[in-house]
Amino acid sequence: MASDILSIILAAGQGTRMKSDKIKVLHKVGGKPMFQHVVDSVTDFSSNIIIVVGHQGDLVRETFPDREGIKFVVQKEQLGTGHAVQQAEGYIREHRGTVLILYGDTPLLKKETIKSLVSGHQEKKAACTVLTALMENPAGYGRIIRNSNEDIERIVEEKDAGIDEKAINEINSGVCCFESSFLLEALQNLDNNNAQGEYYLTDAISYLSNKGEKVIPFLIDDSREIIGINDRINLAKAEKIIRVRINLKHMENGVTIIDPDQTYIDSEVEIGRDTIIYPFTYIEGKTRIGNNCTIYPHSRIVDAEIGDFANIYDHSIIMESSLSDNTNIGPFAYIRPGCRVAPNAKIGDFVELKNAEIGKGTKVPHLSYVGDASIGEGTNIGAGTIFANYDGKEKHRSIVGDNVFIGSNTTIVSPVKIGNEGKTGAGSVVTKDISEGTTVVGVPARVFKKKEG
Ligand code: UD1
Ligand code: CA
């Protein structure tokens, strides 16, 4: 198959049936805006991808800050799918060959399916090929009317269909290929004499077939792939289907998912082999998890990076942070954005970290808040230690060295520096720097013992 396809993705509609302040195609499925699934599925073989935007077009653009080959055209008024494609006329005119048109609200379509559609279209030298499906309940979709050759005669929209036509269960998926010259001609001959007063892309298809050009269907095997998302009910259905697919992919790659029905992993997550995922776990965004990790139940991991052999115990939340190999986190840990936890470190129960660096083998085992701090290697932070990082006006950062021992219930009033091998007594309130090897105690903490020698 040629790899110089011009792909046009329609994403200008408001999606009124979603009853949302946000346009439809920005709603997420599998953690990714639905139209982005469509874009990703055609990227490999498209020389150019044109996204037709309208409502909230700027938000759609923002999804692709740095992708080459993606261009946007604006459809100011949403006068129909045919009108939307007309906005890309300049690009169609420049393109010799196949134009692929997709709707931004069909995120379940697989790349392989689209490729077979395009290959079939090119092999059969059709003017237009439409991806169709047999639906048990075709309501809401355009119906395919075939002619005596079993080619497509026309497509009739639900709202324009008579009773007999409504009974047809072969539907238009909205995905189709045109040879560019035929598409240009058909676009120039659209009108809006229909129930919705719109310029339908489906009429371009009927136009060509009327003229005697070759317009053929390409029937999809699995009709679930072309579910068009029009409302929140479709959205939930699509979410379920995508979740099954994502979990299957990870299991095929050697990840154990104890109960795939209760495990929620976003599309772009990567997980290494022999990692075990317990139920009721959410792994979101661009999270990467290494090999041989165990993620215990009820955890939520968002945009995080986790090394190999890490254990995330029950009910932990990890956001935008990185955890190295052999780290032990939780249960009930809350790791907020901006943390880096080095190998073999332990962040225990009811510990909150924020903007914190935790050195190799360091332990923060229980009931602590570590906000805006860097802690060295081999240090132990006693139960109930609080980094008081906020003075009511500003946040401050503290630095704790290697092999430090912080006694239970210490308050570290930032900013302070605690040298290597420093110690604090239980209940100390540290307001000043502690030099290397020095022990402090009390409120406010005073030197109890200096480093010997
Ligand atoms: C469309 C098809 C129907 C097909 C169904 C498959 C037409 C006339 N009908 O109907 O045959 O069975 O999809 O899901 O094509 N859009 C624009 N600009 C517009 C209108 C729509 O960009 O002016 C975009 C929307 O954002 C959406 C897509 O086109 O992503 C489809 O529009 P939608 O209104 O959902 O069409 P359907 O009524 O579902
Ligand atoms: Ca639709």
Coordinates of C-alpha atoms and ligand atoms in Angstrom, one line a residue, residues 17 24 103 105 228-230, ligand 2:
R17 CA -25.8 15.1 22.0
K24 CA -17.2 16.0 21.4
Y103 CA -14.6 11.2 11.5
D105 CA -15.7 10.5 16.7
G228 CA -19.5 6.5 16.3
I229 CA -19.6 8.3 19.6
N230 CA -22.5 10.7 19.7
Ligands
CA2 CA -21.4 10.6 14.6

